[in-house]
Amino acid sequence: MMYDYQDALAYSGVEEAHPGGHSLTKKILKNERINLGSTVLDAGCGTGLTSAYLARKLKCKVYAIDKHQQMIKIATTRIKKDKLPVKIINGNIEKLPFPDDCFDYVIAESSTIFTDISKTLKEYHRVLKPSGVVIDIEMISKESLQREDKTSLQQFYNIKKFPSEVEWGQAFKKAGFKKIDILQVNSILQELEDYNGKLSELNERKELQRTDPQIEEILFEHSRMMMNLAEKLGYSVFRAVKM
Ligand SMILES: C[S@@+](CC[C@H](N)C(=O)[O-])C[C@H]1O[C@@H](n2cnc3c(N)ncnc32)[C@H](O)[C@@H]1O
C-alpha cells in the first residue's frame, strides 16, 4: 500500500496535528462563548482530541467528522473510553452531511487546506446558523516562498493550493463570511521547535505507533521540508462570522 501524508499522520497516531497544538486550541476556545447550549462541528477531527475537549470541558454538543478510516477509529476509541457525548461521522467536509443553519461553531484545525478550499468554506458557511462562527487554524505561505517550493509542498501534501494569509481571507469572503479576523499569526520555525520537542518526548516514552518504514520516511520527509522552508511558512488563526 502506498501511504500519503494523511495516512502517515493517522497510522503514526500523532495527536494535535495542527500548528499551535492543543494548547493553542484551548487558548482560542477560552475566548469563545461555547457552552451547554452550543452545537459545534469539529471539521477534520483527526484523533478527536479537540472534540473530546469540547464535550468534556465546555459541555457543548459536538459533531466530529473526518474522512480517514483510521482517524475515525482512533477518535471513536477515545470518545467511547471517556463516555463523551460526541457524534462521530466518517464523511467529507467538502460536502457536509448536515442541513443548513445548524451549528453555532465550526472548528477546523489544519484540515481545510487539504480540501477544495472554496467548496469547504462554502459548506462551513451553509451549516452555520446566522451569527455562527468558524475558527480555522491553517498554514499560510509567505511572500518569500518560491514557486518551486510551493509546488513541492503542494505535491507532498497532495493539495491544489497553498494560500497566503491574504488569499485565505479572500476565500472566506468569497464563501459568504462577512467579519473575518485573524486572531494569531505565527512562524513555523517556533512551531518546529515545539513539535520536535513533542516528538522526541513521545519517542522516549515509546508512545509513537510506528507500523511501517514508509510512514517513518514520510514523517521524516515532512520534518525535512519544514526545516528547509520554516522561514517562508507560517500559520494563522482565522475567525469568521456568518452574518
Ligand atoms: C493535519 S490533520 C488535522 C487533524 C486534527 N484536526 C488535528 O488538529 O489533530 C488533517 C485531518 O483532516 C482530515 N481531512 C482531510 N481532508 C478531509 C476531507 N475532505 N473531509 C474530511 N476530513 C478530511 C484528515 O483525514 C486529517 O484527519
PDB file of C-alpha atoms and ligand atoms in Angstrom:
ATOM      1  CA  MET A   1       0.000   0.000   0.000  1.00  0.00           C
ATOM      2  CA  MET A   2       1.246   3.487  -0.860  1.00  0.00           C
ATOM      3  CA  TYR A   3       0.754   5.901   2.011  1.00  0.00           C
ATOM      4  CA  ASP A   4       0.408   9.671   1.806  1.00  0.00           C
ATOM      5  CA  TYR A   5       0.958  12.326   4.475  1.00  0.00           C
ATOM      6  CA  GLN A   6      -2.597  11.959   5.848  1.00  0.00           C
ATOM      7  CA  ASP A   7      -2.068   8.190   6.201  1.00  0.00           C
ATOM      8  CA  ALA A   8       1.260   8.783   7.940  1.00  0.00           C
ATOM      9  CA  LEU A   9      -0.442  11.053  10.470  1.00  0.00           C
ATOM     10  CA  ALA A  10      -3.266   8.576  11.017  1.00  0.00           C
ATOM     11  CA  TYR A  11      -1.158   5.419  11.323  1.00  0.00           C
ATOM     12  CA  SER A  12       1.511   7.011  13.495  1.00  0.00           C
ATOM     13  CA  GLY A  13      -1.170   8.195  15.903  1.00  0.00           C
ATOM     14  CA  VAL A  14       0.208  11.761  16.153  1.00  0.00           C
ATOM     15  CA  GLU A  15      -2.289  13.838  18.091  1.00  0.00           C
ATOM     16  CA  GLU A  16      -2.817  17.582  17.790  1.00  0.00           C
ATOM     17  CA  ALA A  17      -1.764  17.507  14.145  1.00  0.00           C
ATOM     18  CA  HIS A  18      -2.172  21.221  13.630  1.00  0.00           C
ATOM     19  CA  PRO A  19       0.133  24.202  14.123  1.00  0.00           C
ATOM     20  CA  GLY A  20      -0.006  25.500  17.672  1.00  0.00           C
ATOM     21  CA  GLY A  21      -1.195  22.133  19.005  1.00  0.00           C
ATOM     22  CA  HIS A  22      -3.743  21.558  21.751  1.00  0.00           C
ATOM     23  CA  SER A  23      -2.505  24.457  23.879  1.00  0.00           C
ATOM     24  CA  LEU A  24      -3.397  26.914  21.089  1.00  0.00           C
ATOM     25  CA  THR A  25      -6.825  25.262  20.716  1.00  0.00           C
ATOM     26  CA  LYS A  26      -7.547  25.704  24.427  1.00  0.00           C
ATOM     27  CA  LYS A  27      -6.336  29.302  24.382  1.00  0.00           C
ATOM     28  CA  ILE A  28      -8.604  30.224  21.452  1.00  0.00           C
ATOM     29  CA  LEU A  29     -11.668  28.378  22.724  1.00  0.00           C
ATOM     30  CA  LYS A  30     -11.388  30.064  26.123  1.00  0.00           C
ATOM     31  CA  ASN A  31     -12.331  33.359  24.474  1.00  0.00           C
ATOM     32  CA  GLU A  32     -15.429  31.998  22.739  1.00  0.00           C
ATOM     33  CA  ARG A  33     -18.930  31.638  24.114  1.00  0.00           C
ATOM     34  CA  ILE A  34     -19.211  27.881  23.834  1.00  0.00           C
ATOM     35  CA  ASN A  35     -21.366  26.217  26.482  1.00  0.00           C
ATOM     36  CA  LEU A  36     -24.060  23.651  27.238  1.00  0.00           C
ATOM     37  CA  GLY A  37     -26.407  25.195  24.680  1.00  0.00           C
ATOM     38  CA  SER A  38     -23.904  25.280  21.800  1.00  0.00           C
ATOM     39  CA  THR A  39     -23.664  22.875  18.894  1.00  0.00           C
ATOM     40  CA  VAL A  40     -20.146  22.587  17.476  1.00  0.00           C
ATOM     41  CA  LEU A  41     -18.704  20.837  14.443  1.00  0.00           C
ATOM     42  CA  ASP A  42     -15.086  19.638  14.570  1.00  0.00           C
ATOM     43  CA  ALA A  43     -14.326  19.528  10.833  1.00  0.00           C
ATOM     44  CA  GLY A  44     -11.485  17.120  10.013  1.00  0.00           C
ATOM     45  CA  CYS A  45     -11.380  15.958  13.631  1.00  0.00           C
ATOM     46  CA  GLY A  46      -8.382  13.617  13.302  1.00  0.00           C
ATOM     47  CA  THR A  47      -7.856  11.656  16.525  1.00  0.00           C
ATOM     48  CA  GLY A  48     -10.692  13.566  18.235  1.00  0.00           C
ATOM     49  CA  LEU A  49      -8.640  15.393  20.867  1.00  0.00           C
ATOM     50  CA  THR A  50     -10.397  18.740  20.293  1.00  0.00           C
ATOM     51  CA  SER A  51     -13.838  17.089  20.111  1.00  0.00           C
ATOM     52  CA  ALA A  52     -13.227  15.368  23.448  1.00  0.00           C
ATOM     53  CA  TYR A  53     -12.065  18.645  24.986  1.00  0.00           C
ATOM     54  CA  LEU A  54     -15.142  20.493  23.682  1.00  0.00           C
ATOM     55  CA  ALA A  55     -17.512  17.887  25.104  1.00  0.00           C
ATOM     56  CA  ARG A  56     -15.719  17.386  28.418  1.00  0.00           C
ATOM     57  CA  LYS A  57     -14.729  20.921  29.327  1.00  0.00           C
ATOM     58  CA  LEU A  58     -17.198  23.142  27.500  1.00  0.00           C
ATOM     59  CA  LYS A  59     -20.125  20.691  27.763  1.00  0.00           C
ATOM     60  CA  CYS A  60     -21.387  21.534  24.289  1.00  0.00           C
ATOM     61  CA  LYS A  61     -22.978  19.162  21.782  1.00  0.00           C
ATOM     62  CA  VAL A  62     -20.210  18.002  19.410  1.00  0.00           C
ATOM     63  CA  TYR A  63     -20.228  16.502  15.936  1.00  0.00           C
ATOM     64  CA  ALA A  64     -16.854  15.275  14.716  1.00  0.00           C
ATOM     65  CA  ILE A  65     -16.262  14.458  11.070  1.00  0.00           C
ATOM     66  CA  ASP A  66     -13.244  13.040   9.243  1.00  0.00           C
ATOM     67  CA  LYS A  67     -12.783  11.112   6.020  1.00  0.00           C
ATOM     68  CA  HIS A  68      -9.900   8.889   7.170  1.00  0.00           C
ATOM     69  CA  GLN A  69     -10.991   5.476   8.489  1.00  0.00           C
ATOM     70  CA  GLN A  70      -8.014   5.195  10.844  1.00  0.00           C
ATOM     71  CA  MET A  71      -8.618   8.660  12.319  1.00  0.00           C
ATOM     72  CA  ILE A  72     -12.269   7.724  12.859  1.00  0.00           C
ATOM     73  CA  LYS A  73     -11.156   4.530  14.611  1.00  0.00           C
ATOM     74  CA  ILE A  74      -8.833   6.413  16.983  1.00  0.00           C
ATOM     75  CA  ALA A  75     -11.405   9.154  17.654  1.00  0.00           C
ATOM     76  CA  THR A  76     -14.141   6.575  18.325  1.00  0.00           C
ATOM     77  CA  THR A  77     -11.930   4.692  20.816  1.00  0.00           C
ATOM     78  CA  ARG A  78     -11.154   7.953  22.643  1.00  0.00           C
ATOM     79  CA  ILE A  79     -14.774   9.088  22.805  1.00  0.00           C
ATOM     80  CA  LYS A  80     -16.065   5.670  23.911  1.00  0.00           C
ATOM     81  CA  LYS A  81     -13.352   5.289  26.556  1.00  0.00           C
ATOM     82  CA  ASP A  82     -14.257   8.662  28.068  1.00  0.00           C
ATOM     83  CA  LYS A  83     -18.005   8.098  27.510  1.00  0.00           C
ATOM     84  CA  LEU A  84     -18.390  11.525  25.933  1.00  0.00           C
ATOM     85  CA  PRO A  85     -21.454  12.742  24.038  1.00  0.00           C
ATOM     86  CA  VAL A  86     -19.724  13.233  20.668  1.00  0.00           C
ATOM     87  CA  LYS A  87     -21.274  12.067  17.415  1.00  0.00           C
ATOM     88  CA  ILE A  88     -18.507  10.846  15.108  1.00  0.00           C
ATOM     89  CA  ILE A  89     -19.111  10.751  11.378  1.00  0.00           C
ATOM     90  CA  ASN A  90     -16.978   9.289   8.611  1.00  0.00           C
ATOM     91  CA  GLY A  91     -17.529  11.852   5.854  1.00  0.00           C
ATOM     92  CA  ASN A  92     -16.226  14.587   3.593  1.00  0.00           C
ATOM     93  CA  ILE A  93     -16.052  18.198   4.778  1.00  0.00           C
ATOM     94  CA  GLU A  94     -16.374  19.374   1.164  1.00  0.00           C
ATOM     95  CA  LYS A  95     -19.930  18.013   1.248  1.00  0.00           C
ATOM     96  CA  LEU A  96     -21.132  18.126   4.819  1.00  0.00           C
ATOM     97  CA  PRO A  97     -23.957  15.706   5.706  1.00  0.00           C
ATOM     98  CA  PHE A  98     -25.878  18.332   7.719  1.00  0.00           C
ATOM     99  CA  PRO A  99     -28.794  20.641   6.987  1.00  0.00           C
ATOM    100  CA  ASP A 100     -28.359  24.412   6.609  1.00  0.00           C
ATOM    101  CA  ASP A 101     -28.054  26.651   9.682  1.00  0.00           C
ATOM    102  CA  CYS A 102     -27.458  24.015  12.363  1.00  0.00           C
ATOM    103  CA  PHE A 103     -24.123  24.811  14.088  1.00  0.00           C
ATOM    104  CA  ASP A 104     -23.083  27.650  16.391  1.00  0.00           C
ATOM    105  CA  TYR A 105     -19.412  26.954  15.697  1.00  0.00           C
ATOM    106  CA  VAL A 106     -17.297  25.142  13.140  1.00  0.00           C
ATOM    107  CA  ILE A 107     -13.767  24.412  14.351  1.00  0.00           C
ATOM    108  CA  ALA A 108     -11.288  23.362  11.663  1.00  0.00           C
ATOM    109  CA  GLU A 109      -7.698  22.679  12.617  1.00  0.00           C
ATOM    110  CA  SER A 110      -5.421  22.269   9.623  1.00  0.00           C
ATOM    111  CA  SER A 111      -7.992  20.303   7.653  1.00  0.00           C
ATOM    112  CA  THR A 112      -9.454  22.847   5.212  1.00  0.00           C
ATOM    113  CA  ILE A 113      -6.129  23.208   3.368  1.00  0.00           C
ATOM    114  CA  PHE A 114      -6.323  19.512   2.399  1.00  0.00           C
ATOM    115  CA  THR A 115      -9.605  20.029   0.560  1.00  0.00           C
ATOM    116  CA  ASP A 116     -11.061  22.092  -2.259  1.00  0.00           C
ATOM    117  CA  ILE A 117     -10.884  25.216  -0.073  1.00  0.00           C
ATOM    118  CA  SER A 118     -13.663  27.231  -1.707  1.00  0.00           C
ATOM    119  CA  LYS A 119     -16.098  24.272  -1.620  1.00  0.00           C
ATOM    120  CA  THR A 120     -15.319  23.520   2.029  1.00  0.00           C
ATOM    121  CA  LEU A 121     -15.588  27.136   3.215  1.00  0.00           C
ATOM    122  CA  LYS A 122     -18.976  27.418   1.471  1.00  0.00           C
ATOM    123  CA  GLU A 123     -20.051  24.291   3.346  1.00  0.00           C
ATOM    124  CA  TYR A 124     -18.942  25.736   6.698  1.00  0.00           C
ATOM    125  CA  HIS A 125     -20.951  28.851   5.840  1.00  0.00           C
ATOM    126  CA  ARG A 126     -24.016  26.839   4.842  1.00  0.00           C
ATOM    127  CA  VAL A 127     -24.164  24.697   8.003  1.00  0.00           C
ATOM    128  CA  LEU A 128     -23.553  27.594  10.405  1.00  0.00           C
ATOM    129  CA  LYS A 129     -26.517  29.363  11.987  1.00  0.00           C
ATOM    130  CA  PRO A 130     -26.813  33.099  11.304  1.00  0.00           C
ATOM    131  CA  SER A 131     -24.142  34.733  13.540  1.00  0.00           C
ATOM    132  CA  GLY A 132     -22.374  31.369  13.722  1.00  0.00           C
ATOM    133  CA  VAL A 133     -18.590  31.388  13.832  1.00  0.00           C
ATOM    134  CA  VAL A 134     -15.907  29.402  12.067  1.00  0.00           C
ATOM    135  CA  ILE A 135     -12.471  29.151  13.627  1.00  0.00           C
ATOM    136  CA  ASP A 136      -9.876  27.782  11.276  1.00  0.00           C
ATOM    137  CA  ILE A 137      -6.160  27.272  12.034  1.00  0.00           C
ATOM    138  CA  GLU A 138      -4.309  26.991   8.746  1.00  0.00           C
ATOM    139  CA  MET A 139      -0.816  27.088   7.306  1.00  0.00           C
ATOM    140  CA  ILE A 140       0.000  30.075   5.136  1.00  0.00           C
ATOM    141  CA  SER A 141       2.678  30.712   2.539  1.00  0.00           C
ATOM    142  CA  LYS A 142       4.718  33.879   2.938  1.00  0.00           C
ATOM    143  CA  GLU A 143       5.797  36.121   0.071  1.00  0.00           C
ATOM    144  CA  SER A 144       9.316  34.711   0.201  1.00  0.00           C
ATOM    145  CA  LEU A 145       8.119  31.192  -0.677  1.00  0.00           C
ATOM    146  CA  GLN A 146       9.473  30.416  -4.161  1.00  0.00           C
ATOM    147  CA  ARG A 147       7.201  28.941  -6.796  1.00  0.00           C
ATOM    148  CA  GLU A 148       9.151  25.636  -6.914  1.00  0.00           C
ATOM    149  CA  ASP A 149       8.971  25.275  -3.104  1.00  0.00           C
ATOM    150  CA  LYS A 150       5.232  25.864  -3.265  1.00  0.00           C
ATOM    151  CA  THR A 151       4.929  23.188  -5.942  1.00  0.00           C
ATOM    152  CA  SER A 152       6.909  20.689  -3.812  1.00  0.00           C
ATOM    153  CA  LEU A 153       4.698  21.395  -0.803  1.00  0.00           C
ATOM    154  CA  GLN A 154       1.535  21.011  -2.874  1.00  0.00           C
ATOM    155  CA  GLN A 155       2.809  17.706  -4.262  1.00  0.00           C
ATOM    156  CA  PHE A 156       3.849  16.421  -0.837  1.00  0.00           C
ATOM    157  CA  TYR A 157       0.525  17.302   0.780  1.00  0.00           C
ATOM    158  CA  ASN A 158      -1.407  16.406  -2.371  1.00  0.00           C
ATOM    159  CA  ILE A 159      -3.191  19.754  -2.354  1.00  0.00           C
ATOM    160  CA  LYS A 160      -4.060  22.187  -5.130  1.00  0.00           C
ATOM    161  CA  LYS A 161      -3.434  25.462  -3.304  1.00  0.00           C
ATOM    162  CA  PHE A 162      -1.111  26.728  -0.597  1.00  0.00           C
ATOM    163  CA  PRO A 163      -2.660  30.156   0.057  1.00  0.00           C
ATOM    164  CA  SER A 164      -1.097  33.216   1.622  1.00  0.00           C
ATOM    165  CA  GLU A 165      -2.891  34.884   4.529  1.00  0.00           C
ATOM    166  CA  VAL A 166      -4.490  37.398   2.150  1.00  0.00           C
ATOM    167  CA  GLU A 167      -5.680  34.608  -0.162  1.00  0.00           C
ATOM    168  CA  TRP A 168      -7.220  32.754   2.788  1.00  0.00           C
ATOM    169  CA  GLY A 169      -9.034  35.961   3.771  1.00  0.00           C
ATOM    170  CA  GLN A 170     -10.356  36.365   0.230  1.00  0.00           C
ATOM    171  CA  ALA A 171     -11.536  32.750   0.199  1.00  0.00           C
ATOM    172  CA  PHE A 172     -13.537  33.271   3.428  1.00  0.00           C
ATOM    173  CA  LYS A 173     -15.058  36.405   1.945  1.00  0.00           C
ATOM    174  CA  LYS A 174     -15.977  34.633  -1.279  1.00  0.00           C
ATOM    175  CA  ALA A 175     -17.638  31.852   0.725  1.00  0.00           C
ATOM    176  CA  GLY A 176     -20.011  34.468   2.182  1.00  0.00           C
ATOM    177  CA  PHE A 177     -18.379  35.287   5.530  1.00  0.00           C
ATOM    178  CA  LYS A 178     -18.633  38.953   6.470  1.00  0.00           C
ATOM    179  CA  LYS A 179     -16.482  39.606   9.501  1.00  0.00           C
ATOM    180  CA  ILE A 180     -13.112  37.970   9.112  1.00  0.00           C
ATOM    181  CA  ASP A 181     -10.493  38.415  11.826  1.00  0.00           C
ATOM    182  CA  ILE A 182      -7.048  36.985  12.229  1.00  0.00           C
ATOM    183  CA  LEU A 183      -6.547  36.049  15.872  1.00  0.00           C
ATOM    184  CA  GLN A 184      -2.954  34.943  15.742  1.00  0.00           C
ATOM    185  CA  VAL A 185      -0.119  34.663  13.258  1.00  0.00           C
ATOM    186  CA  ASN A 186       2.942  32.585  13.983  1.00  0.00           C
ATOM    187  CA  SER A 187       6.052  31.338  12.283  1.00  0.00           C
ATOM    188  CA  ILE A 188       6.564  27.665  11.546  1.00  0.00           C
ATOM    189  CA  LEU A 189      10.085  27.997  12.952  1.00  0.00           C
ATOM    190  CA  GLN A 190       8.822  28.294  16.538  1.00  0.00           C
ATOM    191  CA  GLU A 191       6.305  25.604  15.758  1.00  0.00           C
ATOM    192  CA  LEU A 192       9.049  23.213  14.651  1.00  0.00           C
ATOM    193  CA  GLU A 193      10.978  23.584  17.867  1.00  0.00           C
ATOM    194  CA  ASP A 194       7.847  22.744  19.861  1.00  0.00           C
ATOM    195  CA  TYR A 195       6.886  19.864  17.533  1.00  0.00           C
ATOM    196  CA  ASN A 196      10.338  18.260  17.550  1.00  0.00           C
ATOM    197  CA  GLY A 197      10.342  18.535  21.335  1.00  0.00           C
ATOM    198  CA  LYS A 198       6.984  16.741  21.471  1.00  0.00           C
ATOM    199  CA  LEU A 199       8.091  14.010  19.037  1.00  0.00           C
ATOM    200  CA  SER A 200      11.227  13.192  20.981  1.00  0.00           C
ATOM    201  CA  GLU A 201       9.185  13.162  24.197  1.00  0.00           C
ATOM    202  CA  LEU A 202       6.790  10.643  22.606  1.00  0.00           C
ATOM    203  CA  ASN A 203       9.725   8.610  21.268  1.00  0.00           C
ATOM    204  CA  GLU A 204      11.294   8.472  24.701  1.00  0.00           C
ATOM    205  CA  ARG A 205       8.022   7.289  26.188  1.00  0.00           C
ATOM    206  CA  LYS A 206       7.712   4.828  23.238  1.00  0.00           C
ATOM    207  CA  GLU A 207       4.223   6.176  22.584  1.00  0.00           C
ATOM    208  CA  LEU A 208       4.593   6.718  18.854  1.00  0.00           C
ATOM    209  CA  GLN A 209       2.990   3.836  16.992  1.00  0.00           C
ATOM    210  CA  ARG A 210       5.240   3.127  14.021  1.00  0.00           C
ATOM    211  CA  THR A 211       3.806   0.490  11.773  1.00  0.00           C
ATOM    212  CA  ASP A 212       5.706   0.817   8.518  1.00  0.00           C
ATOM    213  CA  PRO A 213       9.093   2.216   7.403  1.00  0.00           C
ATOM    214  CA  GLN A 214       7.260   4.077   4.634  1.00  0.00           C
ATOM    215  CA  ILE A 215       5.412   6.045   7.295  1.00  0.00           C
ATOM    216  CA  GLU A 216       8.661   6.877   9.075  1.00  0.00           C
ATOM    217  CA  GLU A 217      10.030   8.080   5.740  1.00  0.00           C
ATOM    218  CA  ILE A 218       7.020  10.354   5.068  1.00  0.00           C
ATOM    219  CA  LEU A 219       7.228  11.917   8.540  1.00  0.00           C
ATOM    220  CA  PHE A 220      10.982  12.364   8.126  1.00  0.00           C
ATOM    221  CA  GLU A 221      10.482  13.998   4.713  1.00  0.00           C
ATOM    222  CA  HIS A 222       7.870  16.283   6.273  1.00  0.00           C
ATOM    223  CA  SER A 223      10.240  17.399   9.046  1.00  0.00           C
ATOM    224  CA  ARG A 224      12.995  17.960   6.484  1.00  0.00           C
ATOM    225  CA  MET A 225      10.736  20.140   4.296  1.00  0.00           C
ATOM    226  CA  MET A 226       9.516  22.123   7.288  1.00  0.00           C
ATOM    227  CA  MET A 227      13.101  22.767   8.455  1.00  0.00           C
ATOM    228  CA  ASN A 228      14.127  23.956   4.992  1.00  0.00           C
ATOM    229  CA  LEU A 229      11.113  26.189   4.483  1.00  0.00           C
ATOM    230  CA  ALA A 230      10.407  27.228   8.061  1.00  0.00           C
ATOM    231  CA  GLU A 231      11.078  30.906   7.471  1.00  0.00           C
ATOM    232  CA  LYS A 232       8.814  31.021   4.421  1.00  0.00           C
ATOM    233  CA  LEU A 233       5.808  29.416   6.067  1.00  0.00           C
ATOM    234  CA  GLY A 234       3.520  30.440   8.853  1.00  0.00           C
ATOM    235  CA  TYR A 235       0.099  29.782  10.221  1.00  0.00           C
ATOM    236  CA  SER A 236      -2.862  31.958  11.046  1.00  0.00           C
ATOM    237  CA  VAL A 237      -5.977  31.549  13.111  1.00  0.00           C
ATOM    238  CA  PHE A 238      -8.957  32.815  11.099  1.00  0.00           C
ATOM    239  CA  ARG A 239     -12.212  33.695  12.838  1.00  0.00           C
ATOM    240  CA  ALA A 240     -15.083  34.429  10.501  1.00  0.00           C
ATOM    241  CA  VAL A 241     -18.730  35.152  11.210  1.00  0.00           C
ATOM    242  CA  LYS A 242     -21.807  34.286   9.171  1.00  0.00           C
ATOM    243  CA  MET A 243     -23.967  37.398   9.264  1.00  0.00           C
TER     244      MET A 243
HETATM  245  C1  LIG B   1      -3.473  17.619   9.658  1.00  0.00           C
HETATM  246  S1  LIG B   1      -4.780  16.575  10.137  1.00  0.00           S
HETATM  247  C2  LIG B   1      -5.519  17.510  11.458  1.00  0.00           C
HETATM  248  C3  LIG B   1      -6.378  16.656  12.342  1.00  0.00           C
HETATM  249  C4  LIG B   1      -6.987  17.364  13.545  1.00  0.00           C
HETATM  250  N1  LIG B   1      -7.838  18.475  13.148  1.00  0.00           N
HETATM  251  C5  LIG B   1      -5.897  17.821  14.483  1.00  0.00           C
HETATM  252  O1  LIG B   1      -5.691  19.034  14.593  1.00  0.00           O
HETATM  253  O2  LIG B   1      -5.247  16.974  15.099  1.00  0.00           O
HETATM  254  C6  LIG B   1      -5.969  16.824   8.824  1.00  0.00           C
HETATM  255  C7  LIG B   1      -7.211  15.996   9.016  1.00  0.00           C
HETATM  256  O3  LIG B   1      -8.182  16.384   8.022  1.00  0.00           O
HETATM  257  C8  LIG B   1      -8.794  15.220   7.537  1.00  0.00           C
HETATM  258  N2  LIG B   1      -9.320  15.513   6.194  1.00  0.00           N
HETATM  259  C9  LIG B   1      -8.615  15.883   5.092  1.00  0.00           C
HETATM  260  N3  LIG B   1      -9.442  16.086   4.052  1.00  0.00           N
HETATM  261  C10 LIG B   1     -10.698  15.817   4.507  1.00  0.00           C
HETATM  262  C11 LIG B   1     -11.989  15.835   3.894  1.00  0.00           C
HETATM  263  N4  LIG B   1     -12.159  16.175   2.608  1.00  0.00           N
HETATM  264  N5  LIG B   1     -13.053  15.518   4.655  1.00  0.00           N
HETATM  265  C12 LIG B   1     -12.909  15.163   5.959  1.00  0.00           C
HETATM  266  N6  LIG B   1     -11.706  15.138   6.594  1.00  0.00           N
HETATM  267  C13 LIG B   1     -10.620  15.447   5.870  1.00  0.00           C
HETATM  268  C14 LIG B   1      -7.684  14.190   7.537  1.00  0.00           C
HETATM  269  O4  LIG B   1      -8.170  12.873   7.456  1.00  0.00           O
HETATM  270  C15 LIG B   1      -6.979  14.503   8.836  1.00  0.00           C
HETATM  271  O5  LIG B   1      -7.534  13.822   9.915  1.00  0.00           O
END
